[in-house]
PDB file of C-alpha atoms in Angstrom:
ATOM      1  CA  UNK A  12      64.091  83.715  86.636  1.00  0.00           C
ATOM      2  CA  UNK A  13      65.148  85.242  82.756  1.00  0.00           C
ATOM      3  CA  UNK A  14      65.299  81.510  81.688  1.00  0.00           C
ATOM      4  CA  UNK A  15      61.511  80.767  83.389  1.00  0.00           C
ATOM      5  CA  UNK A  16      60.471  84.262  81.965  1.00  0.00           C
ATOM      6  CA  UNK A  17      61.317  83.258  78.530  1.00  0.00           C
ATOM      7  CA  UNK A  18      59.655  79.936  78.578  1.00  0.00           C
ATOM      8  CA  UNK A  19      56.994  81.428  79.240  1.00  0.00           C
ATOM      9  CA  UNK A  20      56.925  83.823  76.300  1.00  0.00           C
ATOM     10  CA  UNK A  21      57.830  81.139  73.820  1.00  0.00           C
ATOM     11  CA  UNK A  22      54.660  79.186  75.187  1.00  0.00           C
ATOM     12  CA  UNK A  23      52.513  82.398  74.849  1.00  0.00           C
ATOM     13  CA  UNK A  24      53.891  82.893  71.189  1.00  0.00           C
ATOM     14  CA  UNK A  25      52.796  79.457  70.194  1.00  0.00           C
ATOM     15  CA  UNK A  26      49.792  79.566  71.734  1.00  0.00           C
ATOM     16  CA  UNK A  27      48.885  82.558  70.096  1.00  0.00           C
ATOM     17  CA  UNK A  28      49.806  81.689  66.421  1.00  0.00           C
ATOM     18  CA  UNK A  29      46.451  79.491  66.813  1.00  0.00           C
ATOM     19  CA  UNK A  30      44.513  82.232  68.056  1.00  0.00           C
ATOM     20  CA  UNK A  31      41.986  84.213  65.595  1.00  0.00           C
ATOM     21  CA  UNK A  32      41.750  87.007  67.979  1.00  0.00           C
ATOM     22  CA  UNK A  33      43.253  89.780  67.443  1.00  0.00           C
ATOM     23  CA  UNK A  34      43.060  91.531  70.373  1.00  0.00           C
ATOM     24  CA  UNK A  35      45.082  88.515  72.004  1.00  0.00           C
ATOM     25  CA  UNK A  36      47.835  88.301  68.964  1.00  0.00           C
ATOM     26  CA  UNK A  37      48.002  92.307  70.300  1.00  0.00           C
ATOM     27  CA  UNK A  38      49.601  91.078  73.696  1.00  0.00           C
ATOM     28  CA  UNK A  39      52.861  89.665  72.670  1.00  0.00           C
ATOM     29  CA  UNK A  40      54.363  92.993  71.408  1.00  0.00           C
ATOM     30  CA  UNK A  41      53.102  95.145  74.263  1.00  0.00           C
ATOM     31  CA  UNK A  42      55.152  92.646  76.593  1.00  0.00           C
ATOM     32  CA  UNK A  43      58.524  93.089  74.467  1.00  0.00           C
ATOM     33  CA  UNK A  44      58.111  96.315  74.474  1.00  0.00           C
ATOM     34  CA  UNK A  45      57.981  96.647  78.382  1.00  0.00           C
ATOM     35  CA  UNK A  46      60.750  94.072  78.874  1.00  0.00           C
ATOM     36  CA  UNK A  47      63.102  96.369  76.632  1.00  0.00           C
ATOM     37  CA  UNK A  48      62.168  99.389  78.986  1.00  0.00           C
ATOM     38  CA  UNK A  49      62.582  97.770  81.969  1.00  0.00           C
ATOM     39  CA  UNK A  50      66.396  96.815  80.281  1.00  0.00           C
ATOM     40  CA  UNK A  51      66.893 100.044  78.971  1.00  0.00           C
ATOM     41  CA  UNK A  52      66.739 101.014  82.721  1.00  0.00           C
ATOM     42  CA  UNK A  53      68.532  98.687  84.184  1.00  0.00           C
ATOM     43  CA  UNK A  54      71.765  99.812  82.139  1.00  0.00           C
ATOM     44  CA  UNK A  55      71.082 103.116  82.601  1.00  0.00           C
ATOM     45  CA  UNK A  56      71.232 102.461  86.649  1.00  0.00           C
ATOM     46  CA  UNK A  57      74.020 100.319  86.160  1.00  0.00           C
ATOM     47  CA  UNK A  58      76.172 103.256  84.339  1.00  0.00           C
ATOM     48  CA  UNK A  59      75.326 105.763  86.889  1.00  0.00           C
ATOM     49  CA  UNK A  60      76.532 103.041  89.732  1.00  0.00           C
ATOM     50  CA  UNK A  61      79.986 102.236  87.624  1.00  0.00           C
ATOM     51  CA  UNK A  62      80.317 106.296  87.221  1.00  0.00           C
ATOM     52  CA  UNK A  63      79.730 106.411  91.525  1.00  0.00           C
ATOM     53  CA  UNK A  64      82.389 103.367  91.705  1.00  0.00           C
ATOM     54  CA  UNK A  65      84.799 105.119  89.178  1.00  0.00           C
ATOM     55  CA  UNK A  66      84.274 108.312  91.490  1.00  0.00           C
ATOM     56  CA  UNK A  67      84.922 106.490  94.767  1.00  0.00           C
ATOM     57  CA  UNK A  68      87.996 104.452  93.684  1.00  0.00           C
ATOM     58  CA  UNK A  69      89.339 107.700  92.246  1.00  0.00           C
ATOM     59  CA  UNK A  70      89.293 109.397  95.419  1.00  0.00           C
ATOM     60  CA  UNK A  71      90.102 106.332  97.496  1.00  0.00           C
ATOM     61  CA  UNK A  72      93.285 106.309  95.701  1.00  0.00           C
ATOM     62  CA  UNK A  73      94.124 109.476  96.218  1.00  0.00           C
ATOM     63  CA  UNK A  74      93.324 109.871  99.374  1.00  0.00           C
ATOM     64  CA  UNK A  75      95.468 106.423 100.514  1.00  0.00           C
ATOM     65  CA  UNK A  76      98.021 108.178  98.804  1.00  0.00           C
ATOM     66  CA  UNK A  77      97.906 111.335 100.876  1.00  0.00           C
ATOM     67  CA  UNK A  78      97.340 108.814 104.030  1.00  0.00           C
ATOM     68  CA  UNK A  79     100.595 106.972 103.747  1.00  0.00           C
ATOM     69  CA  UNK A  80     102.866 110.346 103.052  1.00  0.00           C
ATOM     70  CA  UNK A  81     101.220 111.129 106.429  1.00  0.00           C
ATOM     71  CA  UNK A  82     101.941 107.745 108.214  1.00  0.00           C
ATOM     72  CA  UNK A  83     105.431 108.051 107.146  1.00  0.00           C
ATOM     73  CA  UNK A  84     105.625 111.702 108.427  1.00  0.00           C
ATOM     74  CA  UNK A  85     104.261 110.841 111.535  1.00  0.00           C
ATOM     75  CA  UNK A  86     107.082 107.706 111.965  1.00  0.00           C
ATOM     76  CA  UNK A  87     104.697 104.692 111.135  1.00  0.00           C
ATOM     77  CA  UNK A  88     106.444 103.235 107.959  1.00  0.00           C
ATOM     78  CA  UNK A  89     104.578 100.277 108.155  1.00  0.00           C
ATOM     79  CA  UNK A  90     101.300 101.811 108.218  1.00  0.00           C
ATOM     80  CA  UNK A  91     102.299 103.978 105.332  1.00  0.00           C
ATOM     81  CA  UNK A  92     103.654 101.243 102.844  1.00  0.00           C
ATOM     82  CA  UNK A  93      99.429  99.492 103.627  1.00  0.00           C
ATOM     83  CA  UNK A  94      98.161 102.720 102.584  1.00  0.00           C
ATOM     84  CA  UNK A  95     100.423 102.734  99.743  1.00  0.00           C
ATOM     85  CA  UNK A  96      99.208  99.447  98.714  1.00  0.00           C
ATOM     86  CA  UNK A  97      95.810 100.223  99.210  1.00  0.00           C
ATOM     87  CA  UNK A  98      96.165 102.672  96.869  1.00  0.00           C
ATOM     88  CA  UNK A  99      97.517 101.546  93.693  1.00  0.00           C
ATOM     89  CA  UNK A 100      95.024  98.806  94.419  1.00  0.00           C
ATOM     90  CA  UNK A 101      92.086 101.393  94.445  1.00  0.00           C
ATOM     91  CA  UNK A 102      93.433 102.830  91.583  1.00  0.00           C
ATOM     92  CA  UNK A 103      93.283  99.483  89.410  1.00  0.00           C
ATOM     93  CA  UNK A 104      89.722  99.497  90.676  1.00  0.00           C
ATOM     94  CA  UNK A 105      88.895 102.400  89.200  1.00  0.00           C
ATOM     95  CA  UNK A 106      90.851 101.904  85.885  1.00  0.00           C
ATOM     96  CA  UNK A 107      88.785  98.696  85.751  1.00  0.00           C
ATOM     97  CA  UNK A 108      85.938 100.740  86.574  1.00  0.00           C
ATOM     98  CA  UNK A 109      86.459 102.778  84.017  1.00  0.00           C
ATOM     99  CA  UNK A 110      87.043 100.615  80.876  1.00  0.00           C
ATOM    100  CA  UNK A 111      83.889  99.281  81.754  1.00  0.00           C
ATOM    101  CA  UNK A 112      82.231 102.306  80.986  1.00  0.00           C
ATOM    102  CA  UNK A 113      83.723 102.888  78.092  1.00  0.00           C
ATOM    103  CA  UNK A 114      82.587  99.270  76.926  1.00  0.00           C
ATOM    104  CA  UNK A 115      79.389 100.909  77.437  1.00  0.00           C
ATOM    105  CA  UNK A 116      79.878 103.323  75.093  1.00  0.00           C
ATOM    106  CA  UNK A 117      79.941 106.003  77.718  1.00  0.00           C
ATOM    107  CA  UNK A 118      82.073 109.332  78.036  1.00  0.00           C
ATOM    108  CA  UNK A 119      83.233 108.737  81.408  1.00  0.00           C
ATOM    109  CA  UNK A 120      82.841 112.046  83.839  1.00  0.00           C
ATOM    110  CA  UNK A 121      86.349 112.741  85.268  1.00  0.00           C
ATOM    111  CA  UNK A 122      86.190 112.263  89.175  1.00  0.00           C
ATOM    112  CA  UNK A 123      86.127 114.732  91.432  1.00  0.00           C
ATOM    113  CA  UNK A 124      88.924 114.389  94.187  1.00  0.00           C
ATOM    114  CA  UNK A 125      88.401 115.577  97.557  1.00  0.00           C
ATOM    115  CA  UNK A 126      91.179 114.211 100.203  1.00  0.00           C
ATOM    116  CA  UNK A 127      90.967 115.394 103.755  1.00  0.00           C
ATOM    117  CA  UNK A 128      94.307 114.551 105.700  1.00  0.00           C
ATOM    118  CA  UNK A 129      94.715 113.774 109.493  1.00  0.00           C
ATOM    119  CA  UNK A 130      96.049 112.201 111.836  1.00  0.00           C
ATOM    120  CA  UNK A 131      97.646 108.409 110.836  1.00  0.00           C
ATOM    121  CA  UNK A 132      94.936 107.042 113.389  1.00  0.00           C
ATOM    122  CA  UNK A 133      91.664 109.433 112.505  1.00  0.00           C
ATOM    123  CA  UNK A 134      93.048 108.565 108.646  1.00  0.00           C
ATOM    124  CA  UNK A 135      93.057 104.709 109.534  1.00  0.00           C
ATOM    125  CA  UNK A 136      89.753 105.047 111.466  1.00  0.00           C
ATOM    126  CA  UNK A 137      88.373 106.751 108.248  1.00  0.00           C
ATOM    127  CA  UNK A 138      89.201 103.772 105.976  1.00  0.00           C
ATOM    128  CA  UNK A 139      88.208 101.244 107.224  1.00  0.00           C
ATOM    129  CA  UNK A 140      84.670 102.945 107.669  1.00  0.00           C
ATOM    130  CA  UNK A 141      84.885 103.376 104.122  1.00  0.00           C
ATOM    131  CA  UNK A 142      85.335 100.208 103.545  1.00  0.00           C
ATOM    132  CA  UNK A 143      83.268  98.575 105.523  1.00  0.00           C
ATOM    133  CA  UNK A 144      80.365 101.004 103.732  1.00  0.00           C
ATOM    134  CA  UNK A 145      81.478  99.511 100.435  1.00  0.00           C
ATOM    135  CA  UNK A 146      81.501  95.654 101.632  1.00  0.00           C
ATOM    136  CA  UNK A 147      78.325  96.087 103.766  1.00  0.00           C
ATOM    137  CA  UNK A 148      76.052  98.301 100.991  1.00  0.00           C
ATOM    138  CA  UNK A 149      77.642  99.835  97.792  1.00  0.00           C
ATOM    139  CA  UNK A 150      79.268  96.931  96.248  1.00  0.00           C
ATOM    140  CA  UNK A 151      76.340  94.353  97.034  1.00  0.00           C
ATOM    141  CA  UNK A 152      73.726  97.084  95.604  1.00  0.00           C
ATOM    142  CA  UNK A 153      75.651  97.826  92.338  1.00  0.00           C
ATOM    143  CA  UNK A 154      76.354  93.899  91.815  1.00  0.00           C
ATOM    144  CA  UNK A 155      72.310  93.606  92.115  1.00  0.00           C
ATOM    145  CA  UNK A 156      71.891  96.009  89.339  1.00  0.00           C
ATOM    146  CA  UNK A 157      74.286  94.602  87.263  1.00  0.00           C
ATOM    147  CA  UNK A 158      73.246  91.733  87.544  1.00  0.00           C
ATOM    148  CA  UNK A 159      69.911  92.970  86.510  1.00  0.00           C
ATOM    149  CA  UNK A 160      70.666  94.293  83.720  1.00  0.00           C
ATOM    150  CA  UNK A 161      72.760  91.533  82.220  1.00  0.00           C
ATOM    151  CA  UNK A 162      76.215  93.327  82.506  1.00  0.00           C
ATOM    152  CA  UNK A 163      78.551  90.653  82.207  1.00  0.00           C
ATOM    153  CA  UNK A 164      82.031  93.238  82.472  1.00  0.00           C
ATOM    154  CA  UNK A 165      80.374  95.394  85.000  1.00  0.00           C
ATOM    155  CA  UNK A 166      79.749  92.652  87.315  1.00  0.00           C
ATOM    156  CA  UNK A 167      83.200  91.188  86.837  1.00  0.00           C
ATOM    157  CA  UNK A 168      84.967  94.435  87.849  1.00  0.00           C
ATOM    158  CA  UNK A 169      82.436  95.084  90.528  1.00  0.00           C
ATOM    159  CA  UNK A 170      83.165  91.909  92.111  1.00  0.00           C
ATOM    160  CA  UNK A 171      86.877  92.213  91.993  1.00  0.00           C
ATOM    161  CA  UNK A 172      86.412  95.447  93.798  1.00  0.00           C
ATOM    162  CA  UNK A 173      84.456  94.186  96.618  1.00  0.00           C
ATOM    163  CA  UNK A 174      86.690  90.926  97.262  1.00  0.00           C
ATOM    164  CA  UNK A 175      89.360  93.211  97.394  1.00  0.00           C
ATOM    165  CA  UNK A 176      87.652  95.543  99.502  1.00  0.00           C
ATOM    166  CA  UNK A 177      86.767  92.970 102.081  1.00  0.00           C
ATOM    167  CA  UNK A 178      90.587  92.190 102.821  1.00  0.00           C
ATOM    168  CA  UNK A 179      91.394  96.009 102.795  1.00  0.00           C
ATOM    169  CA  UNK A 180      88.797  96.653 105.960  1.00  0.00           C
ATOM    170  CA  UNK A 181      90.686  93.585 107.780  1.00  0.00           C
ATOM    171  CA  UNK A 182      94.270  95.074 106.944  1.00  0.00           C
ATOM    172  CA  UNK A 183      93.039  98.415 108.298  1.00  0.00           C
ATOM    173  CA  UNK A 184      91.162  97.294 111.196  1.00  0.00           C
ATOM    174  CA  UNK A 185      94.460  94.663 112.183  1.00  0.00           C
ATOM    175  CA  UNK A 186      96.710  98.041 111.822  1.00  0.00           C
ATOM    176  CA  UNK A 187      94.871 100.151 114.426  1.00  0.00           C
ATOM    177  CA  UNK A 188      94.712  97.509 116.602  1.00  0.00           C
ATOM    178  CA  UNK A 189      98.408  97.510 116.114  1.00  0.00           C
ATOM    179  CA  UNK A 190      98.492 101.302 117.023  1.00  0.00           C
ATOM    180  CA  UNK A 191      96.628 101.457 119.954  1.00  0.00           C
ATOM    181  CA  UNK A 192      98.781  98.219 121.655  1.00  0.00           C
ATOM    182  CA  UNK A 193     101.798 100.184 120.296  1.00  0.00           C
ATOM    183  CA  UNK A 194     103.053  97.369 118.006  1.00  0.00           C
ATOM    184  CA  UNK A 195     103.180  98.929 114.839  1.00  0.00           C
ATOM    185  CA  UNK A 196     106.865  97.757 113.510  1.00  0.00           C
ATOM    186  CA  UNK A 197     105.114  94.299 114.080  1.00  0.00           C
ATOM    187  CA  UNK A 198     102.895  94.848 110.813  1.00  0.00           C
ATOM    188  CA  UNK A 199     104.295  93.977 107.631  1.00  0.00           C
ATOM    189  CA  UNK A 200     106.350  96.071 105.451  1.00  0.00           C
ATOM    190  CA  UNK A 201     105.952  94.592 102.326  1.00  0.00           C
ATOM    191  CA  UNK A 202     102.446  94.035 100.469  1.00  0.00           C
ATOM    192  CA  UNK A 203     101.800  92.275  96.605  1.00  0.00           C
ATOM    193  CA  UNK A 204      99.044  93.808  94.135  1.00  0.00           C
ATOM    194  CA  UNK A 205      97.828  92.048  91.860  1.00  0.00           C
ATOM    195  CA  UNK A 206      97.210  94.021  88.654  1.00  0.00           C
ATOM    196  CA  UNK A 207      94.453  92.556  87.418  1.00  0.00           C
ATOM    197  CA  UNK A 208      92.063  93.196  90.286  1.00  0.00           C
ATOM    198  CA  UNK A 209      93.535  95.041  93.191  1.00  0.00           C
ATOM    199  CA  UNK A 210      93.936  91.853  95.346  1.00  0.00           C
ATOM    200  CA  UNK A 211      96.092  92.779  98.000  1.00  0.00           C
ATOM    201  CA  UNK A 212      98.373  90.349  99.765  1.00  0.00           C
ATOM    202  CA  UNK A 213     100.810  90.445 102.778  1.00  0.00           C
ATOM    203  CA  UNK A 214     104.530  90.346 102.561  1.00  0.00           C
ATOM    204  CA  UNK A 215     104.458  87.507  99.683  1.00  0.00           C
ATOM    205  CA  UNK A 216     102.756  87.241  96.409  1.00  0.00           C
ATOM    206  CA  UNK A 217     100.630  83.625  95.873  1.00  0.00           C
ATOM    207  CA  UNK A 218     101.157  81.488  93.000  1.00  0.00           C
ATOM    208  CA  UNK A 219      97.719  82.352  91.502  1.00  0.00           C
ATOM    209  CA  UNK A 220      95.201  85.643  93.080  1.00  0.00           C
ATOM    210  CA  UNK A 221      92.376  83.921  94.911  1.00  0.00           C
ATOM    211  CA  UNK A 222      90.040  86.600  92.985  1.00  0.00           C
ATOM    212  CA  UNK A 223      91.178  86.519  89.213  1.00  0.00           C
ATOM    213  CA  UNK A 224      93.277  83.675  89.240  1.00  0.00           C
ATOM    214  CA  UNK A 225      96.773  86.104  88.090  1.00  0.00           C
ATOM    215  CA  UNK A 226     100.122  84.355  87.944  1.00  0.00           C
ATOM    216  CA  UNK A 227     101.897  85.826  91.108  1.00  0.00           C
ATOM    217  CA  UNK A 228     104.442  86.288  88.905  1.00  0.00           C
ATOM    218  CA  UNK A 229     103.085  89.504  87.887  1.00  0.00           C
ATOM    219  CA  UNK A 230     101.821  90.768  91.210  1.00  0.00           C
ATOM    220  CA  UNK A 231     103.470  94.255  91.493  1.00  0.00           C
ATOM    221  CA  UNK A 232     105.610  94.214  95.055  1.00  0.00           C
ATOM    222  CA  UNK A 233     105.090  97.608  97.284  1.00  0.00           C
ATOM    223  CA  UNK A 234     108.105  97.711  99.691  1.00  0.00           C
ATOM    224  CA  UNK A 235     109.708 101.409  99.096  1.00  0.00           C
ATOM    225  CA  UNK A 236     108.191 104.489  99.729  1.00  0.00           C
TER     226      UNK A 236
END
């Protein structure tokens, strides 16, 4: 569509050059001028979404952190060491998030954490609504307006977030099933981050991540508590 739209505007230009009247020479500008609002908008929404994202993986974070000190309270080691996972993988997400913004040349708004602990199962339940809020609507609406605006960075760490995101829901959603059939030591107890993105997998690292192509060499391993 950006390619067609400038065709068109190169055409215009060179049809006008030939024109004597003013009035129509007058049109070119007044169409620049509305293209660089509608851009100056479009990264303006697109730094308010990356501040939301920054503020979301910030608490996510936290608040797998507080999950998995509950899990392993509550006897569920297994559960725990997911949640610990999914944590330092939320919190590359928002470290990601957050160099993009200040690519931007934005003064990025410290997030504001609010974790609510309960039990391993209402805490598991919670999560995996979360994410599948973020795979179903937040993520695909903030990749729009990047995309809209032309931010190449933003989009990248947008899209590592909601790949990673995807497999999170499916690791929460496998370990309540686990719960409720009571076969929780059956779920694995070691996971491999990958630093680059987030990507999270089960109890071995790949050669390369499937999202940002990292060496599994430097995957961080989460097996201790």
């Amino acid at each position: 569509m950006k390619g067609q739209l400038l065709a068109v505007l190169v055409m215009s230009s060179l049809a006008l050059s030939s024109c004597k009247d003013n009035k129509d020479v007058m049109k070119l500008p007044a169409a620049k001028e509305t293209r660089a609002g509608n851009d100056k908008g479009s990264k303006a929404k697109t730094i308010e979404d990356m501040q939301a994202a920054f503020n979301g993986e910030s608490n996510a974070s936290a608040r797998y952190a507080a999950f998995s000190k509950k899990a392993s309270e509550e006897g569920y080691k297994e559960i725990a060491m997911l949640f610990k996972a999914a944590s330092l993988s939320e919190k590359i997400h928002a470290e990601n998030h957050k160099e993009v913004l200040k690519e931007m040349g934005v003064e990025v708004k410290p997030a504001v954490i609010d974790v609510k602990v309960n039990s391993t199962r209402e805490n598991l339940e919670f999560a995996a609504k979360g994410e599948a809020y973020e795979v179903a609507e937040m993520y695909p609406k903030f990749l729009k307006d990047a995309d809209d605006s032309g931010s190449q960075l933003a989009l990248i760490s947008l899209n590592y977030a909601y790949n990673t995101e995807k497999k999170h829901k499916i690791l929460y959603e496998k370990a309540l099933a686990a719960l409720a059939g009571n076969t929780v030591n059956s779920l694995p107890k070691t996971y491999f981050v990958c630093p680059t993105c987030g990507n999270t997998y089960e109890n071995a690292a790949p050669k390369r991540c499937s999202i940002s192509m990292t060496s599994g060499e430097k995957f961080i391993k989460v097996d201790t508590l």
